[in-house]
mmCIF file of C-alpha atoms in Angstrom:
data_model
loop_
_atom_site.group_PDB
_atom_site.id
_atom_site.type_symbol
_atom_site.label_atom_id
_atom_site.label_comp_id
_atom_site.label_asym_id
_atom_site.label_seq_id
_atom_site.Cartn_x
_atom_site.Cartn_y
_atom_site.Cartn_z
ATOM 1 C CA GLY A 1 31.402 114.055 31.229
ATOM 2 C CA THR A 2 30.719 117.699 30.317
ATOM 3 C CA GLY A 3 30.222 117.014 26.618
ATOM 4 C CA GLU A 4 33.008 119.456 25.722
ATOM 5 C CA PHE A 5 36.384 118.458 24.316
ATOM 6 C CA GLU A 6 39.361 119.592 26.361
ATOM 7 C CA THR A 7 41.710 118.570 23.551
ATOM 8 C CA ARG A 8 41.179 117.920 19.866
ATOM 9 C CA PRO A 9 43.946 115.551 18.766
ATOM 10 C CA TYR A 10 42.671 114.788 15.265
ATOM 11 C CA PRO A 11 43.320 116.863 12.111
ATOM 12 C CA TYR A 12 40.841 119.634 11.263
ATOM 13 C CA ALA A 13 39.190 119.164 14.656
ATOM 14 C CA ASP A 14 38.618 122.897 15.072
ATOM 15 C CA LEU A 15 36.261 122.822 12.063
ATOM 16 C CA PHE A 16 33.722 120.571 13.762
ATOM 17 C CA PRO A 17 31.270 121.954 16.338
ATOM 18 C CA ASP A 18 30.463 120.193 19.600
ATOM 19 C CA ARG A 19 26.744 121.018 19.427
ATOM 20 C CA LEU A 20 23.992 119.360 17.461
ATOM 21 C CA VAL A 21 20.900 121.288 16.417
ATOM 22 C CA ASP A 22 17.461 120.178 15.252
ATOM 23 C CA SER A 23 16.608 120.093 11.542
ATOM 24 C CA GLU A 24 14.087 118.488 9.210
ATOM 25 C CA LEU A 25 16.479 115.527 9.016
ATOM 26 C CA GLY A 26 16.928 115.246 12.760
ATOM 27 C CA GLU A 27 19.967 116.495 14.641
ATOM 28 C CA ILE A 28 22.836 117.849 12.548
ATOM 29 C CA PRO A 29 26.063 119.622 13.550
ATOM 30 C CA GLU A 30 25.703 123.288 14.334
ATOM 31 C CA GLY A 31 26.614 125.399 11.308
ATOM 32 C CA TRP A 32 25.575 122.723 8.821
ATOM 33 C CA GLU A 33 22.514 123.188 6.606
ATOM 34 C CA VAL A 34 19.930 120.929 5.039
ATOM 35 C CA LYS A 35 20.296 121.317 1.279
ATOM 36 C CA ALA A 36 19.194 119.581 -1.893
ATOM 37 C CA LEU A 37 21.828 118.063 -4.161
ATOM 38 C CA SER A 38 20.754 120.591 -6.800
ATOM 39 C CA ASP A 39 22.172 123.338 -4.559
ATOM 40 C CA VAL A 40 25.717 122.007 -4.860
ATOM 41 C CA ALA A 41 25.791 119.850 -8.003
ATOM 42 C CA ASP A 42 24.287 119.110 -11.382
ATOM 43 C CA VAL A 43 23.966 115.923 -13.401
ATOM 44 C CA VAL A 44 24.754 115.796 -17.121
ATOM 45 C CA LYS A 45 22.965 113.059 -19.035
ATOM 46 C CA GLY A 46 24.977 111.026 -21.522
ATOM 47 C CA ARG A 47 24.657 110.353 -25.246
ATOM 48 C CA SER A 48 22.093 108.052 -26.842
ATOM 49 C CA TYR A 49 23.597 105.765 -29.458
ATOM 50 C CA SER A 50 22.784 103.169 -32.092
ATOM 51 C CA SER A 51 24.481 99.842 -32.665
ATOM 52 C CA ASP A 52 26.079 100.993 -35.941
ATOM 53 C CA GLU A 53 28.023 103.640 -33.967
ATOM 54 C CA LEU A 54 29.744 100.937 -31.892
ATOM 55 C CA GLN A 55 32.810 100.505 -34.074
ATOM 56 C CA PRO A 56 36.570 100.478 -33.321
ATOM 57 C CA SER A 57 37.754 103.894 -32.209
ATOM 58 C CA LYS A 58 39.897 105.674 -29.627
ATOM 59 C CA VAL A 59 36.643 107.021 -28.173
ATOM 60 C CA ALA A 60 34.568 104.842 -25.861
ATOM 61 C CA LEU A 61 31.172 105.014 -24.223
ATOM 62 C CA VAL A 62 30.905 104.575 -20.482
ATOM 63 C CA THR A 63 27.849 102.327 -20.281
ATOM 64 C CA LEU A 64 25.530 100.572 -17.866
ATOM 65 C CA LYS A 65 28.051 97.719 -17.862
ATOM 66 C CA SER A 66 30.586 100.131 -16.350
ATOM 67 C CA PHE A 67 28.848 99.747 -12.962
ATOM 68 C CA ASN A 68 29.318 96.955 -10.475
ATOM 69 C CA ARG A 69 26.266 95.710 -8.643
ATOM 70 C CA GLY A 70 25.977 97.859 -5.556
ATOM 71 C CA GLY A 71 28.161 100.588 -7.072
ATOM 72 C CA GLY A 72 31.759 100.997 -8.166
ATOM 73 C CA TYR A 73 33.413 101.130 -11.580
ATOM 74 C CA ARG A 74 34.146 98.316 -14.023
ATOM 75 C CA VAL A 75 36.877 98.949 -16.580
ATOM 76 C CA ASP A 76 35.521 96.268 -18.919
ATOM 77 C CA GLY A 77 32.202 98.036 -19.498
ATOM 78 C CA LEU A 78 33.454 100.436 -22.194
ATOM 79 C CA LYS A 79 32.220 100.286 -25.798
ATOM 80 C CA SER A 80 34.124 101.725 -28.778
ATOM 81 C CA PHE A 81 32.161 104.585 -30.299
ATOM 82 C CA ILE A 82 32.392 106.632 -33.508
ATOM 83 C CA GLY A 83 29.366 108.914 -33.108
ATOM 84 C CA GLU A 84 29.131 112.613 -32.310
ATOM 85 C CA TYR A 85 28.852 113.882 -28.749
ATOM 86 C CA LYS A 86 28.693 117.119 -26.804
ATOM 87 C CA PRO A 87 31.785 118.359 -24.907
ATOM 88 C CA GLU A 88 29.906 118.209 -21.601
ATOM 89 C CA GLN A 89 29.211 114.502 -22.172
ATOM 90 C CA VAL A 90 32.936 113.715 -22.015
ATOM 91 C CA THR A 91 33.817 112.305 -18.614
ATOM 92 C CA GLN A 92 37.271 112.447 -17.090
ATOM 93 C CA PRO A 93 38.966 109.896 -14.827
ATOM 94 C CA GLY A 94 38.128 110.791 -11.252
ATOM 95 C CA GLU A 95 34.624 112.059 -12.014
ATOM 96 C CA VAL A 96 31.554 110.573 -10.344
ATOM 97 C CA ILE A 97 28.954 108.928 -12.545
ATOM 98 C CA ILE A 98 25.562 107.492 -11.629
ATOM 99 C CA SER A 99 23.380 104.898 -13.325
ATOM 100 C CA PHE A 100 20.009 105.949 -14.747
ATOM 101 C CA THR A 101 19.010 102.465 -15.927
ATOM 102 C CA ASP A 102 18.986 98.947 -14.509
ATOM 103 C CA VAL A 103 18.198 95.461 -15.770
ATOM 104 C CA THR A 104 18.956 93.621 -12.512
ATOM 105 C CA GLN A 105 15.919 92.171 -10.779
ATOM 106 C CA ALA A 106 16.899 93.549 -7.371
ATOM 107 C CA ALA A 107 17.678 97.110 -8.583
ATOM 108 C CA GLU A 108 21.331 96.665 -7.620
ATOM 109 C CA VAL A 109 22.731 99.114 -10.188
ATOM 110 C CA ILE A 110 20.244 101.946 -10.628
ATOM 111 C CA GLY A 111 21.182 105.105 -8.748
ATOM 112 C CA ARG A 112 24.515 103.635 -7.722
ATOM 113 C CA PRO A 113 27.664 105.766 -8.072
ATOM 114 C CA ALA A 114 31.053 104.976 -9.571
ATOM 115 C CA ILE A 115 34.267 106.906 -10.088
ATOM 116 C CA VAL A 116 35.609 106.794 -13.634
ATOM 117 C CA LEU A 117 39.055 105.244 -14.050
ATOM 118 C CA SER A 118 41.537 105.943 -16.822
ATOM 119 C CA SER A 119 41.787 103.588 -19.786
ATOM 120 C CA SER A 120 44.918 102.677 -21.710
ATOM 121 C CA ASP A 121 42.805 101.617 -24.707
ATOM 122 C CA TYR A 122 40.910 104.886 -25.261
ATOM 123 C CA ASP A 123 41.757 108.577 -25.404
ATOM 124 C CA ILE A 124 38.246 109.921 -24.742
ATOM 125 C CA LEU A 125 35.429 108.560 -22.584
ATOM 126 C CA VAL A 126 31.845 109.659 -23.249
ATOM 127 C CA ALA A 127 28.876 108.950 -20.984
ATOM 128 C CA SER A 128 26.091 106.939 -22.610
ATOM 129 C CA LEU A 129 22.387 107.692 -22.137
ATOM 130 C CA ASP A 130 22.241 105.244 -19.212
ATOM 131 C CA VAL A 131 24.831 107.291 -17.325
ATOM 132 C CA GLY A 132 24.803 110.680 -15.611
ATOM 133 C CA ILE A 133 27.961 112.670 -14.844
ATOM 134 C CA PHE A 134 28.004 114.411 -11.474
ATOM 135 C CA ARG A 135 29.420 117.925 -11.678
ATOM 136 C CA SER A 136 30.051 120.021 -8.579
ATOM 137 C CA LYS A 137 28.886 123.640 -8.517
ATOM 138 C CA GLN A 138 31.415 124.487 -5.809
ATOM 139 C CA LYS A 139 35.091 123.541 -5.869
ATOM 140 C CA ALA A 140 35.087 122.608 -2.186
ATOM 141 C CA PHE A 141 32.710 119.702 -2.821
ATOM 142 C CA SER A 142 34.941 117.046 -4.350
ATOM 143 C CA ALA A 143 34.219 113.885 -6.304
ATOM 144 C CA PRO A 144 34.896 111.649 -3.265
ATOM 145 C CA PHE A 145 32.380 113.712 -1.278
ATOM 146 C CA PHE A 146 29.628 112.999 -3.802
ATOM 147 C CA TYR A 147 30.702 109.379 -4.306
ATOM 148 C CA CYS A 148 30.422 108.649 -0.595
ATOM 149 C CA LEU A 149 27.161 110.597 -0.232
ATOM 150 C CA LEU A 150 25.538 108.781 -3.161
ATOM 151 C CA GLY A 151 26.744 105.476 -1.766
ATOM 152 C CA THR A 152 24.761 105.776 1.470
ATOM 153 C CA GLN A 153 21.753 103.565 2.100
ATOM 154 C CA ASP A 154 19.687 106.668 2.823
ATOM 155 C CA PHE A 155 20.278 107.980 -0.704
ATOM 156 C CA THR A 156 19.545 104.584 -2.246
ATOM 157 C CA ASP A 157 16.277 104.284 -0.340
ATOM 158 C CA TYR A 158 15.288 107.807 -1.413
ATOM 159 C CA ILE A 159 15.908 107.497 -5.153
ATOM 160 C CA LEU A 160 14.081 104.168 -5.394
ATOM 161 C CA GLY A 161 10.926 106.254 -5.060
ATOM 162 C CA TYR A 162 11.798 107.869 -8.414
ATOM 163 C CA VAL A 163 12.392 104.600 -10.256
ATOM 164 C CA ASN A 164 9.840 103.323 -12.745
ATOM 165 C CA GLY A 165 9.612 100.394 -15.121
ATOM 166 C CA THR A 166 9.339 96.628 -14.837
ATOM 167 C CA THR A 167 11.883 94.644 -16.857
ATOM 168 C CA VAL A 168 14.062 97.713 -17.408
ATOM 169 C CA LEU A 169 14.182 100.299 -14.622
ATOM 170 C CA HIS A 170 14.628 104.010 -15.267
ATOM 171 C CA LEU A 171 15.546 106.783 -12.828
ATOM 172 C CA ASP A 172 14.350 110.378 -13.084
ATOM 173 C CA LYS A 173 17.280 112.824 -12.980
ATOM 174 C CA GLN A 174 15.266 115.255 -10.853
ATOM 175 C CA GLY A 175 14.797 112.537 -8.270
ATOM 176 C CA ILE A 176 18.546 112.561 -7.728
ATOM 177 C CA LEU A 177 18.868 116.326 -7.507
ATOM 178 C CA SER A 178 15.955 116.692 -5.087
ATOM 179 C CA TYR A 179 17.660 114.536 -2.444
ATOM 180 C CA ARG A 180 18.137 116.531 0.772
ATOM 181 C CA PHE A 181 21.080 115.958 3.082
ATOM 182 C CA ALA A 182 23.039 117.542 5.924
ATOM 183 C CA CYS A 183 25.487 119.734 4.030
ATOM 184 C CA PRO A 184 28.706 120.809 5.752
ATOM 185 C CA PRO A 185 30.123 124.323 5.506
ATOM 186 C CA THR A 186 32.606 124.960 2.720
ATOM 187 C CA SER A 187 35.517 124.788 5.169
ATOM 188 C CA VAL A 188 34.528 121.269 6.273
ATOM 189 C CA ALA A 189 33.909 120.081 2.704
ATOM 190 C CA GLN A 190 37.338 121.416 1.728
ATOM 191 C CA ALA A 191 38.981 119.674 4.676
ATOM 192 C CA TYR A 192 37.320 116.429 3.683
ATOM 193 C CA GLY A 193 38.564 116.857 0.127
ATOM 194 C CA ASP A 194 42.104 117.506 1.365
ATOM 195 C CA VAL A 195 42.098 114.011 2.854
ATOM 196 C CA ALA A 196 39.833 112.095 0.479
ATOM 197 C CA VAL A 197 41.056 113.328 -2.922
ATOM 198 C CA PRO A 198 44.662 112.075 -2.452
ATOM 199 C CA ALA A 199 43.352 108.798 -1.036
ATOM 200 C CA PHE A 200 41.081 108.206 -4.028
ATOM 201 C CA ALA A 201 43.934 109.188 -6.370
ATOM 202 C CA ARG A 202 46.068 106.467 -4.789
ATOM 203 C CA ILE A 203 43.241 103.998 -5.315
ATOM 204 C CA GLU A 204 43.097 104.929 -9.010
ATOM 205 C CA ALA A 205 46.885 104.636 -9.344
ATOM 206 C CA ASN A 206 46.851 101.207 -7.709
ATOM 207 C CA GLU A 207 44.030 100.074 -10.009
ATOM 208 C CA ALA A 208 46.062 101.201 -13.035
ATOM 209 C CA LYS A 209 49.170 99.353 -11.786
ATOM 210 C CA SER A 210 47.093 96.243 -11.203
ATOM 211 C CA ARG A 211 45.776 96.326 -14.773
ATOM 212 C CA THR A 212 49.291 96.846 -16.144
ATOM 213 C CA LEU A 213 50.612 93.897 -14.148
ATOM 214 C CA ALA A 214 47.727 91.714 -15.302
ATOM 215 C CA THR A 215 48.493 92.552 -18.933
ATOM 216 C CA LEU A 216 52.176 91.791 -18.381
ATOM 217 C CA ARG A 217 51.296 88.481 -16.732
ATOM 218 C CA ASP A 218 49.003 87.475 -19.591
ATOM 219 C CA THR A 219 51.750 88.348 -22.108
ATOM 220 C CA LEU A 220 54.637 86.613 -20.352
ATOM 221 C CA LEU A 221 52.953 83.506 -18.952
ATOM 222 C CA PRO A 222 52.430 81.751 -22.321
ATOM 223 C CA LYS A 223 56.031 82.551 -23.256
ATOM 224 C CA LEU A 224 57.318 81.111 -19.980
ATOM 225 C CA ILE A 225 55.233 77.956 -20.391
ATOM 226 C CA SER A 226 56.383 77.480 -23.991
ATOM 227 C CA GLY A 227 60.015 78.069 -23.058
ATOM 228 C CA GLU A 228 60.392 81.351 -24.995
#
């Protein structure tokens, strides 16, 4: 009835204020600030490529096909690549990527985030020109933080204003970085990461196990059917 908590039974509860204050985005928790994504992160654009560079290799491009409609990562979207690339264009499993291009009629891929998963077929993954790699400027702001922020409907609605094209849609990198949001203090961002990073790591591990089991199934099933 008083609006004040007598007890705080949930983890990290002491990090969250009871008061909301006015801001340009409406009410936000006291101690939080309205910031642009450029204040806490940068986006590295990937490598342009030609068809003759798509040859068998232990290096692969993370491409537009690496995104599910609506966001999320597809492991079957990689393309073998033999071209040169910059070190900053290499993306590691667990990093957040975002699509700069879209060929879907309903703009279901452009501006959508995904988290890169490991690949047993390739040693190095390089972002293609259609892909941006999200890099945090502050350690406290983790990949899951950005993945969940970029997955909100508010972000999607905002970046659609920076999309141009007809058959093929293109997104301006600065449109992403200019997005303004209610940014938590470092202590809150760190607390979120303490919970979210292990959870997302478990998701990645389960995805890897699932792919291994699928490969084993596809190898054994014909042998079982044939009596081997």
